[in-house]
């Protein structure tokens, strides 16, 4: 369907498409099998000027917005959600600096991320703080002109691979939700190390790892935004980044539909290609309808966010839920169309189905997203 | 360093078929692409310019539509594209092509380094690189698989050979042809594509490059194609069975019969 992209947006799609077809698809199975971080592909994405799509020009980026990022991510996810996640996680790590960081932090870190020279990561989750972010136990205490961090972050995407970490820690425990603050921690900071690297069902090319802070000392100016404004920054970051996860669902579903349709045309049973059977046609038709509907919603949400509205949580959560639930369904049906072959690792759809599941869980489970939408509706109808 | 990359637009031979009746290439619906070897030449030029400083000019002789390929070269990092295009060039063999390209290089004010692909995938002659070097009286090496270092007056490079490789010191100015192993060509970048969109491809005709028309195109080409044919597909094969000893004996007997 034609979404009337501008010439520049069309170019973003073309560059991302070429990287996906020529670089990502040929190596996705191997990276998945070896659980290997896609360092070389991320380097090539940087070389193609796509690492800083959402970063302002004055900090070395392209100066685009959420929608530009979504267009690139859609292509990457069509190839591999593991690789696309590794790329998208940079944005999640950079957004706290973009949205709340001081001019000094922006000038220092954003050009490094925009050029693709350094990777970033976002560190919120802990063993006791998942959906309930108020369970955070990592602390930061000001000691002279340094902050001292202690605690352990869990399941951090790009953990162990990124150089720049946006980390939330409790600075004022008595203040509750207003007692959390975000900091930039660098991979070389003293007292910072990596723990367990997770073995996952899907997105195995992406790194998911523990971060351990043991009297980790960082300069006072590494604080992102105001002291106590950590949760606000987290919420704003997630509002901006969720369409990026939603579009991974769309790209993934498109990839699965492509595989299923091509297979259904080639596979002959009862003397005919199976695409000629209505049972298969209806599966494919539903996959196509749902993918296109999700794409339209994600594009609309991304453009809504780029217009800087006061309220964006509902749109951001709606597209995340819809597109990722859809991706789970579409990839499962793609395996169904390929039948026994689809279940084998010789074909890419089993990986697509494995990769889909995380989309319903990370960056806020789809149940939490429905809470957000429900709460927004509750507020809207108060008026 | 002033670098010129010679590029040829070729039919995508992965999709080309020979018409069995006329024995001519059926180009209908076949996309034109940048010769794959030339893509490696371009990548090497762009990386050398980034590393040592300098400019990269993408040069092509071809019909007006080859300008699109030169824009693609700019998207991949070339600083400018120059198209040599004239009806008089039509039907050129490698002798006339090297004459035309040599004149074009001189019109551009020569270069420190010219890089070509090893050969083009349509003609597969591998003659244009060496022919151009001869006409311009440049130091020349073919099948370069690695450039180690560029110095003031020479460069150090590795040349692939059938039985290994040579390490060469090549005097500058020079012309090199490169093989696929030399690098991994980059994907056109977003900024590159934006530059390419704005870029104006300079176009020169025969008069602009001061060429003698008698030496151009078909008139300047002594090569005559006697016959073009698709090799017959011979599907004959025999499976040898039995023990290894029996198979070897049978194979030996078959070979003896041929000899």
Coordinates of C-alpha atoms in Angstrom, one line a residue:
Chain A
X1 CA 0.0 0.0 0.0
X2 CA 1.3 3.5 -0.8
X3 CA 1.9 5.6 2.3
X4 CA 3.0 8.6 0.3
X5 CA 6.5 8.7 1.7
X6 CA 8.6 11.7 0.9
X7 CA 11.6 11.2 -1.4
X8 CA 13.9 11.3 1.7
X9 CA 11.8 8.7 3.5
X10 CA 11.8 6.5 0.4
X11 CA 15.6 6.7 0.4
X12 CA 15.8 5.6 4.1
X13 CA 13.6 2.6 3.1
X14 CA 15.9 1.8 0.1
X15 CA 19.1 1.9 2.1
X16 CA 17.6 -0.2 4.9
X17 CA 16.2 -2.6 2.4
X18 CA 19.5 -3.2 0.7
X19 CA 21.3 -3.8 4.0
X20 CA 18.5 -6.2 5.0
X21 CA 18.6 -8.2 1.7
X22 CA 22.3 -8.2 1.1
X23 CA 23.8 -8.3 4.7
X24 CA 21.2 -9.3 7.2
X25 CA 19.3 -12.1 5.5
X26 CA 22.3 -14.1 4.4
X27 CA 23.7 -14.3 8.0
X28 CA 20.7 -14.3 10.2
X29 CA 20.5 -18.1 10.7
X30 CA 24.2 -18.4 11.6
X31 CA 24.1 -15.5 14.1
X32 CA 20.9 -17.0 15.6
X33 CA 22.5 -20.5 15.8
X34 CA 25.8 -19.1 17.3
X35 CA 24.0 -16.5 19.5
X36 CA 26.5 -14.0 18.1
X37 CA 26.1 -10.2 18.4
X38 CA 25.8 -8.6 14.9
X39 CA 28.7 -6.2 15.3
X40 CA 29.7 -6.2 11.6
X41 CA 26.1 -5.4 10.5
X42 CA 25.7 -2.6 13.0
X43 CA 29.0 -1.2 11.7
X44 CA 27.5 -1.2 8.2
X45 CA 24.3 0.4 9.3
X46 CA 26.4 3.2 10.8
X47 CA 28.4 3.5 7.6
X48 CA 25.2 3.8 5.7
X49 CA 24.2 6.8 7.9
X50 CA 21.2 5.1 9.6
X51 CA 22.6 4.9 13.1
X52 CA 21.6 8.5 13.9
X53 CA 18.2 8.8 12.1
X54 CA 16.4 10.0 15.3
X55 CA 19.3 12.2 16.5
X56 CA 19.4 16.0 15.7
X57 CA 21.8 17.2 13.0
X58 CA 23.7 19.4 15.5
X59 CA 24.7 16.2 17.3
X60 CA 25.8 14.4 14.1
X61 CA 22.5 12.7 13.3
X62 CA 20.1 12.8 10.4
X63 CA 17.6 15.0 12.3
X64 CA 14.6 12.7 11.7
X65 CA 12.1 11.4 14.1
X66 CA 10.2 8.4 15.3
X67 CA 8.7 7.8 11.8
X68 CA 12.1 7.8 10.0
X69 CA 13.4 5.3 12.6
X70 CA 10.3 3.1 12.2
X71 CA 10.9 2.9 8.4
X72 CA 14.4 1.6 8.8
X73 CA 13.5 -0.8 11.6
X74 CA 10.7 -2.3 9.6
X75 CA 13.2 -3.4 7.0
X76 CA 15.7 -4.7 9.4
X77 CA 13.0 -6.7 11.3
X78 CA 11.8 -8.2 8.0
X79 CA 15.3 -9.8 7.9
X80 CA 16.0 -10.5 11.6
X81 CA 14.4 -9.3 14.8
X82 CA 17.5 -10.2 16.8
X83 CA 19.6 -7.9 14.7
X84 CA 16.9 -5.2 14.6
X85 CA 16.6 -5.4 18.4
X86 CA 20.4 -4.8 18.8
X87 CA 20.0 -1.8 16.6
X88 CA 16.8 -0.5 18.2
X89 CA 18.3 -0.8 21.7
X90 CA 20.8 1.9 20.8
X91 CA 17.8 4.3 20.4
X92 CA 16.4 3.2 23.8
X93 CA 19.8 3.9 25.4
X94 CA 20.1 7.3 23.6
X95 CA 16.6 8.6 24.2
X96 CA 17.1 9.5 27.9
X97 CA 20.0 11.7 26.8
X98 CA 18.0 13.2 23.9
X99 CA 14.9 13.9 26.0
X100 CA 16.4 14.9 29.4
X101 CA 20.2 15.2 29.1
X102 CA 22.2 18.3 29.6
X103 CA 23.8 20.0 26.6
X104 CA 27.2 18.6 27.6
X105 CA 25.9 15.1 27.7
X106 CA 24.3 15.5 24.3
X107 CA 27.4 17.0 22.8
X108 CA 29.6 14.2 24.2
X109 CA 27.5 11.1 23.7
X110 CA 25.0 11.6 20.8
X111 CA 27.6 12.0 18.0
X112 CA 29.3 8.8 19.1
X113 CA 25.9 7.0 18.8
X114 CA 24.9 8.8 15.6
X115 CA 28.0 7.7 13.8
X116 CA 27.6 4.1 14.9
X117 CA 31.0 4.3 16.5
X118 CA 29.6 3.4 20.0
X119 CA 26.5 1.4 21.0
X120 CA 24.2 2.3 23.8
X121 CA 21.8 0.5 26.1
X122 CA 19.0 1.2 28.5
X123 CA 19.1 -0.3 32.0
X124 CA 15.9 -0.3 34.0
X125 CA 14.9 -4.0 34.7
X126 CA 16.1 -5.7 37.9
X127 CA 15.3 -9.1 39.5
X128 CA 12.5 -7.4 41.5
X129 CA 11.6 -4.6 39.1
X130 CA 10.0 -5.7 35.9
X131 CA 6.5 -4.5 35.2
X132 CA 6.6 -2.8 38.6
X133 CA 9.5 -0.4 38.0
X134 CA 9.1 0.9 41.6
X135 CA 10.8 -2.2 42.8
X136 CA 14.2 -0.8 41.8
X137 CA 17.0 -1.6 44.3
X138 CA 20.0 -0.2 42.6
X139 CA 21.2 2.9 44.5
X140 CA 23.3 5.9 43.7
X141 CA 24.8 8.0 46.5
X142 CA 26.6 11.4 45.9
X143 CA 30.1 11.3 47.3
X144 CA 31.9 14.6 46.8
X145 CA 31.7 15.2 43.0
X146 CA 31.0 11.6 42.2
X147 CA 28.0 9.3 42.2
X148 CA 28.6 5.8 43.6
X149 CA 26.3 3.1 42.1
X150 CA 25.5 -0.2 43.7
X151 CA 23.2 -2.9 42.5
X152 CA 22.5 -5.3 39.6
X153 CA 20.5 -4.8 36.4
X154 CA 19.0 -7.8 34.7
X155 CA 18.2 -8.7 31.0
X156 CA 19.8 -5.6 29.6
X157 CA 19.7 -5.6 25.8
X158 CA 23.1 -4.8 24.3
X159 CA 24.6 -5.5 27.8
X160 CA 28.3 -6.4 27.4
X161 CA 28.3 -4.9 23.9
X162 CA 27.3 -1.3 24.4
X163 CA 29.7 1.4 25.6
X164 CA 27.1 3.9 26.8
X165 CA 24.5 2.9 29.4
X166 CA 21.5 4.9 30.6
X167 CA 20.9 3.5 34.0
X168 CA 18.2 4.3 36.6
X169 CA 19.0 4.1 40.3
X170 CA 17.4 5.2 43.5
X171 CA 18.9 8.4 44.9
X172 CA 16.3 9.4 47.5
X173 CA 14.5 6.2 48.8
X174 CA 12.2 8.2 51.0
X175 CA 10.7 10.1 48.0
X176 CA 9.2 7.1 46.3
X177 CA 8.6 7.5 42.6
X178 CA 10.4 10.9 42.8
X179 CA 13.5 9.3 44.3
X180 CA 14.9 7.7 41.1
X181 CA 17.5 9.3 38.9
X182 CA 19.1 8.4 35.6
X183 CA 22.8 8.4 34.9
X184 CA 25.2 7.7 32.0
X185 CA 27.6 4.9 32.8
X186 CA 30.4 4.0 30.5
X187 CA 31.7 0.5 29.9
X188 CA 35.1 1.5 31.2
X189 CA 33.9 3.1 34.5
X190 CA 35.5 1.5 37.6
X191 CA 33.2 -0.8 39.6
X192 CA 31.1 -1.7 36.5
X193 CA 31.1 -5.2 35.2
X194 CA 28.9 -7.7 33.3
X195 CA 27.3 -10.8 34.8
X196 CA 25.3 -13.7 33.3
X197 CA 24.6 -13.7 29.6
X198 CA 21.1 -15.1 29.0
X199 CA 20.3 -18.0 26.6
X200 CA 17.0 -17.1 25.0
X201 CA 14.2 -18.7 23.0
X202 CA 14.5 -16.1 20.2
X203 CA 16.3 -12.9 19.1
X204 CA 19.5 -14.9 19.8
X205 CA 21.7 -12.5 17.8
X206 CA 21.0 -9.8 20.4
X207 CA 22.9 -9.8 23.7
X208 CA 20.9 -9.9 26.9
X209 CA 23.0 -9.6 30.0
X210 CA 23.3 -8.6 33.7
X211 CA 25.1 -5.3 34.6
X212 CA 26.8 -5.3 38.0
X213 CA 27.6 -2.1 39.8
X214 CA 29.9 -2.5 42.8
X215 CA 30.9 0.9 44.2
X216 CA 30.9 2.1 40.6
X217 CA 32.1 5.7 40.6
X218 CA 31.0 8.2 37.9
X219 CA 31.4 12.0 37.7
X220 CA 28.5 14.1 39.0
X221 CA 27.8 15.6 35.6
X222 CA 26.7 12.2 34.3
X223 CA 23.3 12.7 35.8
X224 CA 20.6 12.7 33.1
X225 CA 18.1 15.5 33.8
X226 CA 17.2 16.5 37.3
X227 CA 17.8 14.4 40.4
X228 CA 14.6 12.6 41.1
X229 CA 13.2 12.9 37.5
X230 CA 14.4 9.4 36.6
X231 CA 10.9 7.8 36.2
X232 CA 9.7 10.7 34.1
X233 CA 12.6 10.2 31.8
X234 CA 11.9 6.5 31.6
X235 CA 8.3 7.0 30.8
X236 CA 9.0 9.6 28.1
X237 CA 11.7 7.3 26.6
X238 CA 9.3 4.4 26.4
X239 CA 6.6 6.5 24.9
X240 CA 9.0 7.4 22.1
X241 CA 10.5 4.0 21.7
X242 CA 7.4 1.7 21.7
X243 CA 6.5 2.4 18.0
X244 CA 10.0 1.1 17.3
X245 CA 9.1 -2.2 18.9
X246 CA 5.7 -2.2 17.3
X247 CA 7.3 -1.9 13.9
X248 CA 9.6 -4.9 14.6
X249 CA 6.3 -6.8 14.7
X250 CA 5.2 -5.4 11.3
X251 CA 8.6 -6.1 9.6
X252 CA 8.7 -9.6 11.1
X253 CA 5.1 -10.4 10.0
X254 CA 5.9 -9.1 6.5
X255 CA 9.0 -11.4 6.4
X256 CA 6.9 -14.4 7.5
X257 CA 4.1 -13.6 5.0
X258 CA 6.7 -13.3 2.2
X259 CA 8.1 -16.7 3.1
X260 CA 4.7 -18.4 3.5
X261 CA 3.3 -17.0 0.2
X262 CA 6.4 -18.0 -1.8
X263 CA 6.4 -21.5 -0.3
X264 CA 2.6 -21.9 -0.9
X265 CA 3.2 -21.2 -4.6
X266 CA 5.9 -23.8 -4.9
X267 CA 4.6 -26.6 -2.7
X268 CA 2.5 -29.0 -4.6
X269 CA 0.1 -31.4 -2.9
X270 CA -2.9 -33.2 -4.5
X271 CA -1.4 -32.2 -7.8
X272 CA -1.7 -28.4 -7.2
X273 CA 0.3 -25.6 -5.6
X274 CA -1.1 -25.4 -2.1
X275 CA -1.8 -21.6 -2.6
X276 CA -4.7 -22.7 -4.8
X277 CA -6.5 -24.2 -1.8
X278 CA -8.9 -21.9 -0.1
X279 CA -7.8 -23.1 3.4
X280 CA -4.3 -21.8 2.7
X281 CA -5.5 -18.7 0.9
X282 CA -7.5 -17.7 3.9
X283 CA -4.6 -18.1 6.2
X284 CA -2.4 -16.0 3.9
X285 CA -5.2 -13.4 3.4
X286 CA -5.6 -12.9 7.2
X287 CA -1.8 -12.6 7.5
X288 CA -1.8 -9.9 4.9
X289 CA -4.8 -8.0 6.3
X290 CA -3.4 -8.0 9.9
X291 CA 0.1 -7.0 8.8
X292 CA -1.2 -4.0 6.7
X293 CA -3.6 -2.9 9.5
X294 CA -0.7 -3.0 12.0
X295 CA 1.6 -1.1 9.7
X296 CA -1.0 1.7 9.2
X297 CA -1.5 2.0 13.0
X298 CA 2.3 2.1 13.7
X299 CA 2.9 4.7 11.0
X300 CA 0.1 6.8 12.4
X301 CA 1.3 6.5 16.0
X302 CA 4.9 7.4 14.9
X303 CA 3.7 10.5 13.0
X304 CA 1.6 11.4 16.0
X305 CA 4.6 11.3 18.2
X306 CA 6.7 13.3 15.7
X307 CA 4.1 16.1 16.1
X308 CA 5.1 16.4 19.8
X309 CA 1.7 16.1 21.3
X310 CA 1.3 16.5 25.1
X311 CA -0.1 13.0 25.4
X312 CA 1.4 10.2 23.4
X313 CA 1.3 7.2 25.8
X314 CA -2.0 5.8 24.5
X315 CA -1.0 5.9 20.8
X316 CA 2.4 4.5 21.6
X317 CA 1.0 1.6 23.7
X318 CA -1.9 0.9 21.3
X319 CA 0.5 0.3 18.3
X320 CA 2.8 -1.8 20.4
X321 CA 0.1 -4.2 21.6
X322 CA -1.7 -4.5 18.2
X323 CA 1.4 -5.0 16.1
X324 CA 3.2 -7.4 18.4
X325 CA 0.1 -9.6 19.1
X326 CA -0.4 -9.6 15.4
X327 CA 3.2 -10.7 14.8
X328 CA 2.9 -13.7 17.1
X329 CA -0.2 -14.8 15.3
X330 CA 1.1 -14.2 11.8
X331 CA 4.4 -16.0 12.4
X332 CA 2.6 -18.9 14.0
X333 CA 0.4 -19.1 10.9
X334 CA 3.5 -18.9 8.6
X335 CA 4.8 -22.0 10.3
X336 CA 1.4 -23.6 9.7
X337 CA 1.5 -22.8 6.0
X338 CA 5.0 -24.4 5.7
X339 CA 3.8 -27.4 7.8
X340 CA 6.5 -29.8 8.8
X341 CA 9.1 -27.9 6.8
X342 CA 8.2 -24.8 8.7
X343 CA 9.1 -26.5 12.0
X344 CA 12.6 -27.3 10.8
X345 CA 15.5 -24.9 11.1
X346 CA 16.2 -25.3 7.4
X347 CA 13.5 -22.7 6.8
X348 CA 13.4 -19.3 8.4
X349 CA 9.9 -19.3 9.8
X350 CA 10.5 -21.3 13.0
X351 CA 13.0 -18.6 14.0
X352 CA 10.5 -15.9 13.1
X353 CA 7.9 -17.5 15.4
X354 CA 10.6 -17.8 18.2
X355 CA 11.6 -14.2 17.7
X356 CA 7.9 -12.9 17.8
X357 CA 7.3 -13.9 21.4
X358 CA 9.6 -11.4 23.0
X359 CA 7.8 -8.5 21.2
X360 CA 4.8 -9.2 23.5
X361 CA 7.0 -9.1 26.6
X362 CA 9.8 -6.6 26.4
X363 CA 9.5 -2.8 26.6
X364 CA 6.5 -3.3 28.8
X365 CA 4.4 -6.5 28.5
X366 CA 1.3 -6.2 26.4
X367 CA -0.7 -6.5 29.6
X368 CA 1.0 -3.4 31.0
X369 CA 0.4 -1.6 27.7
X370 CA -3.3 -2.3 28.1
X371 CA -3.1 -0.9 31.6
X372 CA -1.6 2.3 30.2
X373 CA -4.3 2.5 27.5
X374 CA -7.1 1.8 30.1
X375 CA -5.7 4.5 32.4
X376 CA -5.6 7.0 29.6
X377 CA -9.2 6.2 28.6
X378 CA -10.2 6.6 32.2
X379 CA -8.7 10.1 32.2
X380 CA -10.1 11.1 28.9
X381 CA -13.7 10.3 29.8
X382 CA -13.4 12.2 33.1
X383 CA -13.5 15.4 31.1
Chain B
X1 CA 45.7 11.8 -4.4
X2 CA 43.6 12.0 -7.6
X3 CA 41.9 8.7 -8.2
X4 CA 39.9 7.7 -11.3
X5 CA 37.7 4.6 -11.2
X6 CA 36.6 3.2 -14.6
X7 CA 33.1 1.8 -14.5
X8 CA 31.1 -0.1 -17.0
X9 CA 27.3 -0.6 -17.1
X10 CA 26.6 -4.2 -18.1
X11 CA 23.4 -6.3 -18.4
X12 CA 22.8 -8.3 -15.3
X13 CA 24.1 -11.6 -16.8
X14 CA 22.4 -13.6 -14.1
X15 CA 19.2 -12.9 -16.1
X16 CA 20.6 -12.8 -19.7
X17 CA 19.6 -15.5 -22.2
X18 CA 20.9 -16.2 -25.6
X19 CA 18.3 -16.5 -28.3
X20 CA 19.0 -20.0 -29.7
X21 CA 17.9 -19.0 -33.2
X22 CA 19.7 -15.7 -33.7
X23 CA 22.5 -16.4 -31.3
X24 CA 22.3 -12.9 -30.0
X25 CA 21.9 -11.8 -26.4
X26 CA 18.2 -11.2 -25.5
X27 CA 18.4 -8.0 -23.5
X28 CA 14.7 -7.5 -23.2
X29 CA 13.7 -6.8 -19.6
X30 CA 17.2 -7.3 -18.4
X31 CA 18.3 -4.7 -15.8
X32 CA 21.6 -2.9 -16.4
X33 CA 23.9 -2.9 -13.4
X34 CA 27.3 -1.7 -12.4
X35 CA 29.9 -4.3 -13.5
X36 CA 30.4 -6.3 -10.2
X37 CA 34.2 -6.1 -10.4
X38 CA 34.0 -2.4 -10.9
X39 CA 32.1 -2.1 -7.6
X40 CA 35.2 -3.4 -5.8
X41 CA 37.4 -1.0 -7.7
X42 CA 35.1 1.9 -6.6
X43 CA 35.1 0.7 -3.0
X44 CA 38.9 0.5 -3.0
X45 CA 39.2 4.0 -4.4
X46 CA 36.7 5.5 -1.9
X47 CA 38.5 3.8 1.0
X48 CA 41.9 5.0 -0.2
X49 CA 40.7 8.5 -0.5
X50 CA 39.3 8.4 3.0
X51 CA 42.5 7.0 4.4
X52 CA 45.1 9.1 2.5
X53 CA 43.0 12.0 1.3
X54 CA 42.1 12.8 -2.2
X55 CA 39.3 12.8 -4.7
X56 CA 37.5 9.9 -6.5
X57 CA 36.2 10.4 -10.0
X58 CA 33.9 7.8 -11.5
X59 CA 34.4 7.5 -15.2
X60 CA 32.3 5.6 -17.7
X61 CA 32.0 5.4 -21.5
X62 CA 28.4 4.5 -22.4
X63 CA 25.0 5.5 -23.5
X64 CA 23.2 8.4 -21.6
X65 CA 21.5 5.9 -19.2
X66 CA 24.9 5.1 -17.8
X67 CA 24.6 8.4 -15.9
X68 CA 22.3 6.5 -13.4
X69 CA 25.2 4.1 -12.6
X70 CA 27.5 7.1 -12.1
X71 CA 25.0 8.5 -9.6
X72 CA 25.1 5.2 -7.8
X73 CA 28.9 5.6 -7.7
X74 CA 28.4 9.0 -6.0
X75 CA 26.0 7.4 -3.6
X76 CA 28.8 4.9 -2.8
X77 CA 31.2 7.7 -2.1
X78 CA 32.7 9.0 -5.4
X79 CA 33.1 12.7 -5.5
X80 CA 32.0 13.2 -9.1
X81 CA 30.8 11.2 -12.1
X82 CA 32.0 11.8 -15.6
X83 CA 30.2 10.2 -18.6
X84 CA 31.8 9.9 -22.0
X85 CA 29.0 9.5 -24.4
X86 CA 28.7 9.9 -28.2
X87 CA 27.1 8.0 -31.0
X88 CA 30.5 7.7 -32.5
X89 CA 31.6 5.4 -29.7
X90 CA 29.0 2.7 -30.6
X91 CA 30.4 -0.7 -31.5
X92 CA 33.8 -0.1 -29.9
X93 CA 36.0 -3.1 -29.2
X94 CA 38.6 -2.9 -26.4
X95 CA 41.1 -1.1 -28.7
X96 CA 38.7 1.7 -29.5
X97 CA 37.5 1.7 -25.8
X98 CA 40.9 2.2 -24.4
X99 CA 41.6 5.0 -26.9
X100 CA 38.4 6.8 -25.8
X101 CA 39.1 6.3 -22.1
X102 CA 42.7 7.4 -22.4
X103 CA 41.6 10.6 -24.1
X104 CA 39.0 11.1 -21.4
X105 CA 41.6 10.6 -18.6
X106 CA 43.9 13.2 -20.3
X107 CA 40.9 15.6 -20.6
X108 CA 40.4 15.2 -16.9
X109 CA 44.0 16.2 -16.2
X110 CA 45.4 12.7 -15.6
X111 CA 45.4 10.9 -12.3
X112 CA 47.7 9.4 -9.6
X113 CA 45.9 6.2 -9.6
X114 CA 43.4 4.5 -11.9
X115 CA 41.5 1.5 -10.7
X116 CA 39.4 -0.8 -12.9
X117 CA 37.6 -4.1 -12.2
X118 CA 39.5 -7.2 -13.4
X119 CA 37.1 -7.6 -16.3
X120 CA 33.5 -6.9 -17.2
X121 CA 31.0 -9.7 -16.9
X122 CA 29.5 -9.2 -20.3
X123 CA 32.6 -9.3 -22.6
X124 CA 35.0 -10.9 -20.1
X125 CA 38.0 -9.8 -22.1
X126 CA 40.0 -8.2 -19.2
X127 CA 41.8 -6.1 -21.8
X128 CA 40.5 -2.6 -21.1
X129 CA 42.6 -2.1 -17.9
X130 CA 45.9 -3.1 -19.4
X131 CA 45.1 -1.4 -22.7
X132 CA 44.4 1.9 -20.9
X133 CA 47.6 1.6 -18.9
X134 CA 49.6 1.0 -22.1
X135 CA 48.1 4.0 -23.8
X136 CA 48.7 6.3 -20.8
X137 CA 52.1 4.8 -20.3
X138 CA 51.3 3.9 -16.6
X139 CA 52.8 1.3 -14.3
X140 CA 50.3 -1.5 -14.3
X141 CA 49.3 -4.6 -12.3
X142 CA 46.2 -6.8 -12.7
X143 CA 44.3 -9.0 -10.2
X144 CA 45.2 -6.9 -7.2
X145 CA 43.7 -8.5 -4.0
X146 CA 45.1 -6.1 -1.4
X147 CA 46.6 -2.7 -1.3
X148 CA 48.8 -2.6 1.8
X149 CA 50.0 1.0 1.7
X150 CA 50.2 4.1 -0.5
X151 CA 53.5 6.1 -0.3
X152 CA 54.5 9.3 -2.0
X153 CA 55.8 7.7 -5.2
X154 CA 54.6 4.1 -5.1
X155 CA 52.2 1.7 -3.5
X156 CA 52.5 -1.8 -2.0
X157 CA 50.0 -4.3 -3.2
X158 CA 49.3 -8.0 -3.5
X159 CA 48.6 -9.6 -6.9
X160 CA 46.7 -12.9 -7.1
X161 CA 48.4 -15.5 -9.2
X162 CA 47.3 -19.0 -10.2
X163 CA 49.9 -20.5 -7.9
X164 CA 49.8 -18.1 -5.0
X165 CA 50.4 -14.4 -4.9
X166 CA 53.0 -11.7 -5.6
X167 CA 53.9 -8.8 -3.4
X168 CA 54.5 -5.8 -5.6
X169 CA 55.9 -2.3 -5.2
X170 CA 54.2 -0.3 -8.0
X171 CA 55.4 3.1 -9.1
X172 CA 52.8 5.9 -9.2
X173 CA 51.0 7.0 -11.3
X174 CA 49.7 3.5 -11.9
X175 CA 46.7 1.6 -13.1
X176 CA 45.5 -1.4 -11.2
X177 CA 42.7 -3.9 -11.9
X178 CA 41.2 -5.6 -8.9
X179 CA 39.5 -8.9 -8.0
X180 CA 36.5 -9.5 -5.7
X181 CA 38.7 -10.6 -2.8
X182 CA 40.1 -7.1 -2.3
X183 CA 37.1 -5.7 -0.3
X184 CA 33.4 -5.8 0.5
X185 CA 31.7 -3.0 -1.4
X186 CA 29.6 -0.8 0.9
X187 CA 25.9 -0.2 0.5
X188 CA 25.1 3.3 -0.7
X189 CA 24.7 5.5 2.4
X190 CA 21.8 7.8 3.0
X191 CA 23.9 11.0 2.7
X192 CA 25.5 9.4 -0.4
X193 CA 22.1 8.9 -2.0
X194 CA 21.2 12.5 -1.2
X195 CA 24.4 13.8 -2.8
X196 CA 23.7 11.6 -5.8
X197 CA 20.2 13.0 -6.2
X198 CA 21.6 16.5 -6.4
X199 CA 24.7 15.5 -8.4
X200 CA 25.1 16.7 -12.0
X201 CA 27.0 14.1 -14.1
X202 CA 29.4 15.8 -16.4
X203 CA 29.1 14.5 -19.9
X204 CA 31.8 14.7 -22.6
X205 CA 31.5 13.8 -26.3
X206 CA 34.1 12.8 -28.8
X207 CA 35.0 16.5 -29.6
X208 CA 35.3 17.4 -25.8
X209 CA 38.0 14.8 -25.3
X210 CA 39.8 15.7 -28.5
X211 CA 39.4 12.2 -30.0
X212 CA 40.1 11.3 -33.7
X213 CA 36.8 9.9 -34.9
X214 CA 38.6 7.4 -37.2
X215 CA 39.8 5.6 -34.0
X216 CA 36.4 5.5 -32.3
X217 CA 33.6 3.0 -32.2
X218 CA 33.1 0.5 -34.9
X219 CA 35.5 2.4 -37.2
X220 CA 38.3 2.2 -34.8
X221 CA 37.7 -1.5 -33.9
X222 CA 39.6 -4.2 -35.8
X223 CA 37.8 -6.9 -33.9
X224 CA 35.1 -8.7 -35.9
X225 CA 32.8 -11.2 -34.2
X226 CA 32.7 -14.3 -36.5
X227 CA 30.0 -16.2 -34.7
X228 CA 28.2 -16.2 -31.4
X229 CA 26.7 -19.4 -30.1
X230 CA 25.5 -21.0 -27.0
X231 CA 27.5 -24.0 -26.1
X232 CA 25.5 -27.2 -26.5
X233 CA 24.4 -28.7 -23.2
X234 CA 25.6 -32.3 -23.1
X235 CA 23.8 -34.1 -20.4
X236 CA 25.6 -37.4 -20.9
X237 CA 26.9 -38.9 -17.8
X238 CA 27.6 -42.4 -16.6
X239 CA 27.5 -43.7 -13.0
X240 CA 30.1 -46.3 -12.2
X241 CA 29.1 -49.0 -9.8
X242 CA 30.7 -51.9 -8.0
X243 CA 33.6 -51.9 -5.6
X244 CA 36.2 -49.1 -5.7
X245 CA 38.6 -51.4 -7.6
X246 CA 36.0 -52.2 -10.2
X247 CA 35.1 -48.6 -10.6
X248 CA 38.6 -47.5 -11.1
X249 CA 39.2 -50.2 -13.7
X250 CA 36.1 -49.2 -15.6
X251 CA 37.1 -45.5 -15.4
X252 CA 40.6 -46.3 -16.6
X253 CA 39.2 -48.3 -19.5
X254 CA 36.9 -45.4 -20.5
X255 CA 39.8 -42.9 -20.4
X256 CA 42.0 -45.2 -22.5
X257 CA 39.2 -45.4 -25.1
X258 CA 39.1 -41.6 -25.3
X259 CA 42.9 -41.2 -25.5

